[in-house]
Amino acid sequence: MKLINKSLSRMRATVCALLVLSLGFLFARAYVPANVDVPAKPVHGIAVANIDRSVQPGDDFYHYANGAWIKKTVIPPDRPGVGVFTALSDLTNKRTAGIIDEAAKAKAPAGSSTAKIADLYNSYMDEAGIEAKGLAPLKPHLDAIAAIKDKHELAHALGETLRADVDALNNTNFHTLNLFGLWVAPGFNDSEHYAAYLLQGGLALPDREYYLSDAASMRDARTKYLAHVATMLKLAGFTDTDARAKRIFDLEHAIAEKHTTLAENDDIHKANNAWKPADFEAKAPGLEWAEYFRGASLSQQKEFTVWQPTAFTAESALVASEPLETWKDWLAFHLIEDYADVLPKAVADEDFAFFGKTLFGTPQRRPRWQRGVFLVDRWLGDAVGKIYAERYFPPEAKAKAQEMVANITAAFRKRVEALPWMAAATKAEALEKLKSLYVGIGYPEHWHDYSAYEVKPGDAFGNLWRGGLFEYHREVGRLGAQVDREEWSMSPQTVNAVNLPLQNGLNFPAAILQPPFFDPKAPDAVNYGAIGTVIGHEISHTFDSEGSAFDSKGRVRNWWTESDLEHFNAATAKLAAQYDTYKPFPDLSINGKQTLAENIADVAGVAASYDGYRAANGGKPGPEQQGFTGDQQFFIAFAQDYGSKTRDAALRAQVMGDSHSPGQYRAATVRNIDAWYDAFKVKPGQKLYLAPQDRVRIW
Ligand SMILES: [Zn+2]
């Protein structure tokens, strides 16, 4: 589980949109609004100018810490939202763009990583070239779909679409346009070797709720989606597009009805279903599975973990029951949709008009060069990241971050040792888990090898097509191989952090270890409040509702006693109920269960980081700065991590489809921490006030 989720939007073969800070900032990375004051001399501390002193901290801590910034910030037209840390993401993007630009000018030998970076980026930037090719790159693929003559060939074609484009536990992405998605990760039952996880798929809209919800905004989105499908088909040269669109929509609707929800997807025990190839025929008849696996180059695979068995049964049955022509149209539409960004402008514009404007309320596209940077990050992330880390992540920053990790881990250890409710044997395993935790700081120990990825000048479509296949075959190729516990799942230039439960590891990329999250020159109170709570958040995932399913070796094993679990469930149910009361819209509340693991991580992260900060100061509060006590700085720095402004449509999308709560509610975590009450003299009657017995304490 990562700190913040990426775009809810489809994980496109084209531009991978990184979502920053739980914000519903779909497609957004960063932006410094022109009207935000940038101090002439940077202050190494909290952003005092962002504070709104007209708000009482005890009533609304989020608006107290960020209100002045929110008031003067205008969301730029090409973003669904922006955040306080946006300047950091912008800076990271510019640096990455600089690295790509140098590569483009270097005239490096063909086949080298540098040449691949240049060719991939330039092929995407060559709009005239893409326009001149028209639909030609798509044609052989559409012809192949048109030539499918029966369900046997359909099964093979569906198998050929399988990609390694989902991720159930690390980058938590449950969405694929293809019928199913593959995730290769350490096995649930044999964490020493890589296993094949199969996840449900087949929807073009971000989540089943878009098809099923009765909310007026969703009904409206569906009407517009139907028109969008027809338009895309027309642009790709199809006839009878309204009728085809309706059949595609109805098929997706039928799939959506059988998809499991995001909240259910979080339950490891429901996901731990080992199926042998023969089980697919028996438990999910309909699709010709042997042919499907042949198409997917997986005929040799002896076992799969099927995450959502009921969805597999239903989707397979739909392959049998629905007409061949409907499935062929569905395949064609999903292909066009997936590659829209590297097809002629009319196709790309229509795609953005629906997915950008209608669905997320963003009036304009990001500039092409920025999308080009995302694209290179997506397909050649480590090639760029290696240069990024060498250039922008000094050893002093690494040393300071390591020291913080050590202090916060020690704080966690003390908290676990002191838990009155946890059995001794459970504690011993929890402490073992902490001891063997791999904490990656800045950049990975080994880099991905891109030598088998063929990037051709002037072939944007082909480069993305081969990128998806290259990644897929790399993942399939390591099935059964020994697990590398130090492997990373994020590139160094990613402003995010992640917990890898099956590896018992954490990654803190170089890009998040910068101001305002992390500033070696800032007081400890600020660093522990800003990045320390993030570190604590990720450590907490090791022990939360999901982490507690894995032992110190990353195996699925029940190492908790019945009574430990009862206590944990009671405490966390209280937290879920707390979040259920938050209502971003009159007709839409936060789903306390869907966001539970992330909310637990926030509570635990703040608590452990607070201890770590006090320990770093010899048990005392840190010194006053800019008129704020050390403790006040700690909590304000935390709340400023989540300062953001999001368009309504994007915020709705986040509430429905993200396992993270929106920033405003993440900042409200502080109401569960006793020290926050003392720091801001919060009194009964204030809106965030909770009586001591109502504050949720988990660790
Ligand atoms: Zn998280």
XYZ file of C-alpha atoms and ligand atoms in Angstrom:
700
model
C 0.000 0.000 0.000
C 1.369 3.347 -0.903
C 1.028 6.655 0.807
C -1.140 8.115 -1.880
C -2.937 6.640 -4.783
C -2.252 7.060 -8.428
C -4.909 8.070 -10.816
C -8.188 6.290 -10.514
C -8.332 6.611 -14.207
C -7.368 3.700 -16.275
C -3.733 2.705 -16.048
C -3.188 3.654 -19.616
C -0.660 2.105 -21.918
C -0.043 5.702 -22.811
C 0.595 8.298 -20.188
C 0.644 6.881 -16.733
C -0.933 9.505 -14.614
C 0.516 9.690 -11.173
C -1.882 10.938 -8.597
C -0.308 12.962 -5.925
C -1.272 12.807 -2.330
C -4.551 11.161 -2.114
C -6.025 14.072 -3.700
C -8.033 13.036 -6.534
C -5.419 14.904 -8.467
C -6.008 12.655 -11.363
C -3.423 13.318 -13.980
C -1.984 15.968 -11.770
C 1.479 16.094 -10.534
C 2.264 19.551 -9.669
C 1.788 23.169 -10.224
C 2.784 26.363 -8.513
C -0.191 28.662 -8.940
C 0.979 32.046 -10.142
C -0.839 33.784 -7.328
C 0.896 31.967 -4.504
C 3.601 33.956 -2.793
C 6.973 32.334 -2.921
C 9.159 33.715 -0.134
C 12.326 35.375 -1.388
C 14.390 33.540 1.203
C 13.151 30.001 1.753
C 12.122 29.340 5.331
C 13.233 25.964 6.604
C 10.062 25.196 8.524
C 6.290 25.112 8.311
C 4.537 27.351 5.744
C 3.199 30.040 8.086
C 1.738 31.996 5.151
C -0.620 29.084 4.449
C -2.255 29.246 7.890
C -5.725 30.745 8.306
C -5.821 32.206 11.828
C -9.534 32.966 11.564
C -10.171 29.204 11.920
C -9.873 27.559 15.332
C -7.517 24.549 15.188
C -9.975 22.593 17.363
C -12.829 23.210 14.925
C -11.156 22.481 11.623
C -7.461 21.749 11.769
C -7.126 21.247 8.032
C -8.430 24.724 7.197
C -6.468 26.232 10.065
C -3.206 24.829 8.645
C -4.006 25.361 4.946
C -6.887 27.849 4.739
C -4.915 30.891 3.557
C -3.322 28.801 0.815
C -6.690 27.348 -0.196
C -8.281 30.825 -0.375
C -5.717 32.230 -2.743
C -5.127 29.135 -4.872
C -6.822 28.738 -8.216
C -6.812 25.254 -9.752
C -5.097 25.605 -13.113
C -7.253 24.578 -16.073
C -5.151 21.517 -16.883
C -5.389 19.974 -13.419
C -8.172 18.217 -11.556
C -6.612 19.614 -8.387
C -3.470 20.953 -6.713
C -1.727 20.534 -3.398
C 0.551 22.419 -1.032
C 3.460 20.188 -2.021
C 2.797 20.891 -5.677
C 5.947 22.936 -6.082
C 7.901 19.796 -5.208
C 6.217 17.736 -7.890
C 6.758 20.514 -10.410
C 10.404 20.700 -9.515
C 10.795 16.936 -9.866
C 9.092 17.034 -13.255
C 11.311 19.820 -14.480
C 14.410 17.952 -13.374
C 13.215 14.779 -15.071
C 12.411 16.792 -18.196
C 15.965 18.172 -18.050
C 17.426 14.667 -17.921
C 15.285 13.636 -20.885
C 16.271 16.756 -22.788
C 19.970 16.005 -22.268
C 19.369 12.456 -23.485
C 17.643 13.812 -26.556
C 20.661 15.977 -27.378
C 23.299 13.378 -26.550
C 23.175 11.451 -29.844
C 23.827 8.296 -27.854
C 24.473 4.977 -29.643
C 21.331 3.150 -30.754
C 20.144 0.603 -28.207
C 21.613 2.442 -25.196
C 19.289 3.561 -22.401
C 20.025 7.177 -23.293
C 18.971 6.626 -26.902
C 15.810 4.847 -25.716
C 14.865 7.752 -23.461
C 15.385 10.152 -26.368
C 13.536 8.060 -28.951
C 10.570 7.338 -26.702
C 10.165 10.979 -25.740
C 10.696 12.340 -29.255
C 8.328 9.841 -30.820
C 5.629 11.025 -28.435
C 6.383 14.715 -29.039
C 6.179 14.301 -32.823
C 2.526 15.255 -33.171
C 2.837 15.882 -36.908
C 4.282 12.422 -37.440
C 1.518 10.820 -35.357
C -1.094 12.778 -37.345
C 0.440 11.797 -40.679
C 0.252 8.100 -39.823
C -3.434 8.425 -39.063
C -5.003 5.154 -37.982
C -2.347 3.061 -39.741
C -0.645 1.843 -36.507
C -4.011 0.632 -35.249
C -4.994 -1.120 -38.472
C -3.189 -4.485 -38.129
C -4.571 -4.863 -34.615
C -8.140 -3.994 -35.666
C -7.804 -6.367 -38.640
C -6.736 -9.149 -36.303
C -9.800 -8.544 -34.131
C -12.076 -8.461 -37.196
C -10.654 -11.812 -38.338
C -11.626 -13.643 -35.109
C -14.113 -16.216 -36.355
C -15.213 -18.140 -33.259
C -15.031 -18.278 -29.459
C -11.914 -20.440 -29.642
C -10.019 -17.696 -31.462
C -11.615 -15.130 -29.182
C -10.163 -16.909 -26.146
C -6.699 -16.755 -27.739
C -7.097 -13.056 -28.587
C -8.267 -12.250 -25.062
C -5.211 -14.086 -23.721
C -2.966 -11.989 -25.963
C -4.277 -8.812 -24.328
C -3.208 -9.858 -20.822
C -0.668 -7.401 -19.392
C 1.133 -6.924 -16.080
C -0.902 -3.772 -15.486
C -2.495 -4.357 -12.086
C -1.055 -4.482 -8.600
C -3.111 -5.613 -5.645
C -0.905 -4.701 -2.690
C 2.017 -2.444 -3.583
C 0.846 0.246 -5.965
C -2.745 -0.843 -5.364
C -4.141 -0.632 -8.870
C -7.202 -2.776 -9.432
C -8.116 -1.440 -12.834
C -7.367 -2.875 -16.263
C -9.154 -2.392 -19.563
C -8.325 -5.990 -20.467
C -10.551 -8.892 -19.440
C -8.142 -9.735 -16.617
C -4.860 -8.376 -15.302
C -1.669 -10.127 -14.157
C 0.329 -9.173 -11.096
C 3.617 -10.987 -10.415
C 4.717 -10.823 -6.778
C 5.990 -13.088 -3.995
C 3.533 -15.926 -3.399
C 0.966 -15.788 -0.622
C 1.943 -19.246 0.473
C 5.550 -19.319 -0.740
C 6.999 -15.861 -0.292
C 10.450 -17.002 -1.484
C 9.275 -17.282 -5.102
C 7.368 -15.099 -7.551
C 3.762 -16.165 -8.155
C 1.057 -15.240 -10.691
C -1.938 -13.298 -9.369
C -4.913 -12.768 -11.666
C -7.296 -9.862 -11.073
C -10.709 -8.967 -12.488
C -10.886 -6.420 -15.320
C -12.766 -5.439 -18.426
C -14.217 -2.029 -17.547
C -13.246 1.200 -19.275
C -14.790 3.448 -16.612
C -12.692 3.670 -13.428
C -14.777 1.460 -11.150
C -17.960 -0.623 -10.993
C -19.742 2.214 -9.155
C -19.715 4.259 -12.357
C -21.967 1.638 -13.934
C -24.115 0.834 -10.921
C -24.465 3.917 -8.722
C -27.825 5.630 -8.704
C -26.333 9.082 -7.986
C -27.405 11.738 -10.495
C -23.772 12.524 -11.399
C -23.123 8.871 -12.234
C -26.275 8.517 -14.300
C -25.184 11.588 -16.236
C -21.653 10.180 -16.673
C -23.111 6.983 -18.127
C -25.192 8.852 -20.720
C -22.122 10.779 -21.818
C -19.984 7.657 -21.790
C -22.330 5.920 -24.214
C -21.952 8.848 -26.633
C -18.179 8.760 -26.124
C -17.941 5.072 -27.043
C -19.894 5.714 -30.244
C -17.711 8.696 -31.150
C -14.482 6.774 -30.619
C -15.728 3.945 -32.833
C -16.762 6.411 -35.521
C -13.354 8.104 -35.428
C -11.744 4.696 -35.875
C -13.794 4.048 -39.020
C -16.590 1.837 -37.661
C -20.178 1.988 -38.944
C -23.413 1.466 -36.999
C -21.642 2.985 -34.025
C -24.642 3.775 -31.793
C -25.793 0.170 -31.752
C -22.256 -1.106 -31.211
C -21.723 1.373 -28.372
C -24.895 0.234 -26.666
C -23.837 -3.417 -26.839
C -20.355 -2.606 -25.504
C -21.883 -0.598 -22.679
C -24.317 -3.378 -21.794
C -21.480 -5.907 -21.714
C -19.393 -3.691 -19.429
C -22.441 -3.140 -17.246
C -22.884 -6.899 -16.911
C -19.202 -7.241 -15.975
C -19.474 -4.391 -13.442
C -22.374 -6.113 -11.695
C -20.105 -9.059 -10.935
C -17.001 -7.124 -9.972
C -16.160 -7.166 -6.291
C -15.917 -3.799 -4.558
C -12.741 -1.968 -3.638
C -13.434 -2.595 0.057
C -13.704 -6.355 -0.594
C -10.532 -6.349 -2.685
C -8.593 -5.402 0.451
C -9.355 -8.702 2.145
C -6.328 -10.952 1.663
C -8.123 -14.031 2.911
C -10.836 -13.684 0.281
C -8.126 -13.246 -2.341
C -6.036 -16.271 -1.420
C -7.501 -18.708 -3.960
C -4.954 -21.024 -5.544
C -6.293 -22.346 -8.860
C -4.592 -24.893 -11.073
C -5.308 -24.583 -14.829
C -7.944 -27.333 -14.589
C -9.752 -25.394 -11.843
C -10.513 -22.596 -14.293
C -12.501 -24.932 -16.527
C -14.346 -26.373 -13.516
C -14.959 -23.233 -11.460
C -15.296 -20.661 -14.230
C -16.660 -22.375 -17.335
C -17.289 -20.425 -20.519
C -13.965 -19.039 -21.679
C -11.675 -21.637 -23.304
C -9.032 -21.274 -20.647
C -6.337 -23.444 -22.246
C -6.491 -21.249 -25.331
C -6.614 -18.090 -23.200
C -3.422 -19.118 -21.393
C -1.783 -20.089 -24.694
C -2.532 -16.588 -25.994
C -1.042 -15.162 -22.804
C 2.156 -17.298 -23.027
C 1.157 -18.871 -19.715
C 0.523 -22.471 -20.754
C 3.418 -23.645 -18.581
C 2.136 -21.963 -15.418
C 0.993 -24.583 -12.893
C -0.861 -22.347 -10.453
C -2.475 -18.922 -10.172
C -3.886 -16.949 -7.282
C -7.328 -15.745 -8.367
C -8.100 -12.548 -6.444
C -11.846 -12.327 -7.124
C -13.119 -15.842 -7.993
C -16.763 -14.767 -8.367
C -15.812 -12.161 -10.971
C -13.775 -14.760 -12.884
C -16.720 -17.146 -12.926
C -19.057 -14.394 -14.132
C -16.720 -12.877 -16.731
C -15.916 -16.295 -18.150
C -19.644 -17.099 -18.388
C -20.205 -13.820 -20.256
C -17.602 -14.854 -22.836
C -19.796 -17.870 -23.581
C -23.199 -16.191 -23.350
C -22.598 -12.912 -25.194
C -22.362 -12.791 -28.992
C -18.937 -13.001 -30.627
C -19.536 -9.707 -32.457
C -20.143 -7.867 -29.171
C -16.879 -9.146 -27.757
C -15.028 -8.151 -30.928
C -16.430 -4.621 -30.689
C -15.505 -4.515 -27.014
C -11.929 -5.601 -27.866
C -11.666 -2.968 -30.601
C -13.025 -0.171 -28.443
C -10.716 -0.988 -25.542
C -7.733 -1.056 -27.871
C -8.550 2.377 -29.329
C -9.219 3.746 -25.856
C -5.942 2.406 -24.503
C -3.832 4.000 -27.225
C -5.868 7.169 -27.820
C -3.031 9.422 -26.733
C -0.740 8.277 -29.576
C -3.445 8.275 -32.263
C -4.514 11.276 -34.380
C -5.534 14.421 -32.549
C -9.275 13.922 -33.097
C -9.112 10.596 -31.215
C -6.883 11.921 -28.432
C -9.075 15.013 -28.001
C -12.266 12.981 -27.780
C -10.645 10.748 -25.194
C -9.662 13.720 -23.050
C -13.055 15.387 -23.560
C -14.661 12.430 -21.834
C -12.085 11.140 -19.356
C -10.506 14.510 -18.519
C -13.352 17.014 -18.796
C -16.527 15.059 -18.175
C -15.300 12.502 -15.711
C -12.809 14.576 -13.695
C -13.907 18.122 -14.491
C -10.516 19.196 -15.873
C -10.966 21.792 -18.628
C -7.558 21.447 -20.301
C -4.938 18.819 -21.004
C -1.511 19.032 -19.448
C 1.089 20.388 -21.875
C 2.367 17.663 -24.164
C 5.930 17.821 -22.848
C 4.690 17.020 -19.347
C 2.744 14.063 -20.619
C 5.877 13.023 -22.465
C 7.800 13.097 -19.170
C 5.147 10.917 -17.501
C 5.376 8.523 -20.402
C 9.147 8.119 -20.147
C 8.758 7.712 -16.370
C 6.216 4.999 -17.047
C 8.206 2.878 -19.489
C 11.829 3.734 -18.709
C 11.457 4.818 -15.074
C 14.697 3.326 -13.786
C 16.775 4.562 -16.737
C 15.792 8.148 -15.882
C 15.706 7.443 -12.149
C 19.316 6.321 -11.960
C 20.466 9.694 -13.275
C 17.925 11.510 -11.111
C 19.146 9.852 -7.905
C 22.836 10.485 -8.680
C 22.154 14.118 -9.396
C 19.525 15.137 -6.865
C 19.779 12.923 -3.818
C 22.906 13.769 -1.792
C 24.327 11.252 0.711
C 23.617 13.692 3.606
C 19.901 13.584 2.822
C 20.036 9.800 2.772
C 21.837 9.677 6.123
C 19.350 12.046 7.786
C 16.369 10.100 6.423
C 17.885 6.840 7.661
C 18.277 8.326 11.115
C 14.601 9.321 11.144
C 13.559 5.843 10.026
C 15.608 4.360 12.871
C 13.955 6.651 15.448
C 10.441 6.021 14.199
C 11.013 2.260 13.994
C 12.287 2.364 17.575
C 9.134 4.277 18.592
C 7.006 1.600 16.949
C 8.955 -1.101 18.721
C 8.314 0.542 22.097
C 4.627 0.932 21.318
C 4.283 -2.738 20.363
C 6.206 -3.853 23.456
C 3.910 -1.783 25.688
C 0.592 -2.953 24.200
C -1.462 -4.365 27.072
C -3.809 -6.340 24.822
C -1.382 -8.188 22.580
C -0.285 -11.750 23.407
C 3.423 -12.330 23.989
C 3.829 -14.637 20.984
C 2.119 -12.134 18.692
C 4.386 -9.391 19.993
C 7.455 -11.506 19.323
C 6.483 -11.977 15.664
C 5.562 -8.290 15.311
C 8.990 -7.315 16.638
C 10.608 -9.824 14.290
C 8.718 -8.200 11.440
C 10.078 -4.802 12.412
C 13.590 -6.199 12.700
C 13.594 -7.784 9.260
C 11.848 -4.851 7.540
C 13.764 -3.667 4.459
C 13.647 0.144 4.293
C 14.758 1.510 0.931
C 15.740 5.178 1.001
C 16.079 7.284 -2.149
C 16.737 4.696 -4.862
C 16.831 0.927 -5.441
C 19.856 -1.304 -4.891
C 19.475 -2.776 -8.411
C 18.165 -1.135 -11.565
C 15.836 -2.534 -14.213
C 17.507 -3.685 -17.397
C 15.804 -2.310 -20.504
C 17.992 -4.001 -23.100
C 15.111 -6.192 -24.338
C 12.800 -3.193 -24.796
C 12.919 -2.086 -28.428
C 12.281 1.650 -28.835
C 12.121 2.933 -32.401
C 12.453 6.557 -33.517
C 9.177 7.973 -34.835
C 7.015 5.058 -33.688
C 5.002 6.307 -30.708
C 2.285 3.662 -30.999
C 4.763 0.818 -31.446
C 6.922 2.040 -28.568
C 3.983 1.904 -26.185
C 2.792 -1.412 -27.573
C 6.239 -2.956 -27.140
C 6.569 -1.288 -23.717
C 3.499 -3.123 -22.458
C 4.717 -6.414 -23.914
C 8.277 -5.955 -22.654
C 7.029 -5.371 -19.146
C 4.630 -8.292 -19.405
C 7.298 -10.734 -20.553
C 9.731 -9.518 -17.915
C 7.119 -10.290 -15.268
C 6.114 -13.650 -16.773
C 9.795 -14.531 -17.151
C 10.428 -14.372 -13.442
C 7.497 -16.531 -12.350
C 8.895 -19.177 -10.023
C 12.209 -17.352 -9.587
C 13.742 -16.465 -6.216
C 12.298 -13.244 -4.746
C 14.527 -10.177 -4.477
C 13.346 -8.639 -1.204
C 15.159 -5.416 -1.976
C 13.337 -4.861 -5.225
C 11.610 -1.485 -5.584
C 8.160 -0.809 -6.923
C 8.552 2.944 -7.426
C 11.081 4.978 -9.371
C 13.288 7.484 -7.480
C 11.580 10.421 -9.234
C 8.165 9.500 -7.782
C 6.668 11.801 -5.143
C 5.192 9.002 -3.092
C 6.099 6.191 -0.691
C 5.097 2.565 -0.509
C 4.841 -0.493 1.720
C 5.473 -3.860 0.024
C 3.742 -6.357 2.331
C 4.846 -9.544 0.577
C 8.473 -8.444 0.718
C 8.202 -6.879 4.177
C 9.765 -3.773 2.702
C 9.276 -0.021 2.321
C 10.363 2.381 -0.440
C 10.876 6.117 0.101
C 11.848 7.525 -3.297
C 14.319 10.420 -3.547
C 11.618 12.735 -4.906
C 9.541 12.687 -1.714
C 12.628 13.286 0.424
C 12.631 16.999 -0.433
C 10.884 20.109 0.990
C 8.152 20.501 2.084
C 8.180 16.827 3.104
C 11.787 16.669 4.099
C 14.365 19.405 4.575
C 17.602 18.531 6.375
C 17.833 22.224 7.378
C 14.369 22.334 9.002
C 13.717 21.643 12.718
C 13.080 18.034 13.718
C 9.500 18.920 14.643
C 8.797 19.863 11.034
C 10.571 16.890 9.442
C 8.917 14.399 11.768
C 5.538 16.096 11.239
C 5.863 16.123 7.452
C 7.906 13.087 6.282
C 8.113 11.272 9.635
C 4.345 10.733 9.649
C 4.695 9.331 6.122
C 7.413 6.944 7.302
C 5.232 5.977 10.277
C 2.278 5.523 7.913
C 4.206 3.025 5.789
C 5.576 1.145 8.798
C 2.028 0.882 10.146
C 0.906 -0.933 7.004
C 3.198 -3.719 8.170
C 0.769 -4.349 11.043
C -2.590 -3.112 9.807
C -5.624 -5.028 8.587
C -3.607 -6.220 5.581
C -0.107 -6.299 7.028
C -1.231 -8.433 9.925
C -2.078 -11.149 7.397
C 1.645 -11.565 6.563
C 4.377 -12.756 8.861
C 7.993 -11.557 9.039
C 8.862 -13.634 5.970
C 5.990 -12.145 3.949
C 3.999 -15.394 4.137
C 0.231 -15.359 4.624
C -0.005 -16.732 8.100
C -2.327 -16.054 10.979
C 0.143 -15.021 13.663
C -2.404 -13.153 15.747
C -4.408 -14.787 18.518
C -8.179 -14.644 18.459
C -8.271 -12.046 21.255
C -5.571 -9.874 19.597
C -7.699 -9.773 16.505
C -10.856 -8.990 18.473
C -9.212 -6.013 20.100
C -7.775 -4.795 16.812
C -11.117 -5.155 15.040
C -12.966 -3.305 17.809
C -10.485 -0.411 17.773
C -10.472 -0.162 14.003
C -14.290 -0.405 13.766
C -14.354 2.763 15.882
C -12.082 4.442 13.361
C -14.202 3.289 10.417
C -17.266 4.757 12.157
C -15.393 8.029 12.716
C -14.686 8.333 8.977
C -18.205 7.263 7.987
C -19.465 10.514 9.527
C -17.457 12.684 7.096
C -19.514 13.984 4.191
C -17.671 15.752 1.358
C -20.999 16.012 -0.533
C -24.564 15.929 0.807
C -25.174 12.677 -1.106
C -21.748 11.070 -0.637
C -19.915 10.108 2.566
C -16.442 8.757 3.095
C -16.551 4.953 3.189
C -14.917 4.119 6.518
C -14.339 0.498 5.563
C -12.897 1.222 2.111
C -10.420 3.732 3.600
C -9.765 1.888 6.868
C -6.248 0.586 6.252
C -5.065 4.030 5.139
C -6.749 5.782 8.057
C -5.195 3.337 10.532
C -1.826 4.057 8.940
C -2.373 7.786 9.372
C -3.278 7.489 13.061
C -0.375 5.142 13.763
C 2.013 7.172 11.615
C 1.332 10.406 13.484
C 1.566 8.675 16.869
C 4.867 6.905 16.140
C 6.451 9.873 14.421
C 5.498 12.108 17.342
C 7.344 9.709 19.656
C 10.295 9.661 17.254
C 10.459 13.465 17.220
C 10.326 13.665 21.001
C 13.040 11.003 21.243
C 15.225 12.925 18.768
C 14.938 15.916 21.149
C 15.877 13.973 24.256
C 12.197 13.554 25.218
C 11.485 17.291 25.182
C 9.519 19.399 22.691
C 11.573 20.972 19.926
C 12.462 24.689 19.979
C 10.015 27.412 19.040
C 10.234 28.769 15.499
C 8.226 31.468 13.704
C 6.042 31.859 16.821
C 5.013 28.204 17.046
C 5.992 25.669 19.681
C 7.770 22.506 18.578
C 4.623 20.428 19.040
C 2.511 22.921 17.095
C 5.014 22.806 14.233
C 4.852 19.002 14.237
C 1.067 18.871 13.811
C 0.877 21.782 11.354
C 3.587 20.177 9.196
C 1.520 16.988 9.136
C -1.702 18.785 8.135
C 0.179 20.758 5.478
C 1.179 17.485 3.766
C -2.472 17.169 2.789
C -3.387 20.761 1.897
C -5.108 20.501 -1.453
C -7.813 21.884 -3.675
C -9.717 19.485 -5.916
C -12.462 19.832 -8.504
C -15.780 18.343 -7.410
C -15.890 15.642 -10.093
C -12.359 14.519 -9.239
C -13.132 14.556 -5.524
C -16.187 12.393 -6.108
C -14.095 9.995 -8.139
C -11.637 9.787 -5.283
C -14.255 9.216 -2.591
C -15.788 6.398 -4.619
C -12.701 4.753 -5.985
C -9.696 5.437 -3.757
C -8.652 3.648 -0.605
C -7.254 6.953 0.748
C -9.464 9.583 2.360
C -9.332 13.073 0.850
C -6.684 15.352 2.404
C -9.107 17.267 4.588
C -10.042 14.127 6.493
C -6.498 12.808 6.646
C -5.508 16.025 8.423
C -8.304 15.396 10.956
C -6.363 12.322 12.128
C -4.894 14.574 14.851
C -8.132 14.421 16.869
C -7.070 10.937 17.956
C -3.735 12.123 19.366
C -3.603 13.445 22.957
C -0.582 15.688 22.349
C -2.517 17.633 19.694
C -5.112 18.645 22.319
C -2.368 20.030 24.548
C -0.520 21.760 21.699
C -3.576 23.751 20.557
C -5.580 23.863 23.813
C -8.510 22.073 22.189
C -11.603 22.120 24.407
C -14.834 20.095 24.658
C -17.471 21.590 22.381
C -15.036 22.264 19.560
C -15.926 20.409 16.377
C -12.960 18.038 16.296
C -12.945 17.417 20.037
C -13.181 13.785 21.073
C -13.408 12.712 24.713
C -10.281 10.739 25.670
C -12.184 7.426 25.607
C -13.425 8.142 22.058
C -9.965 8.764 20.613
C -8.838 5.782 18.562
C -5.565 4.270 19.730
C -4.371 1.306 17.803
C -0.671 0.946 18.502
Zn -0.900 3.854 2.841
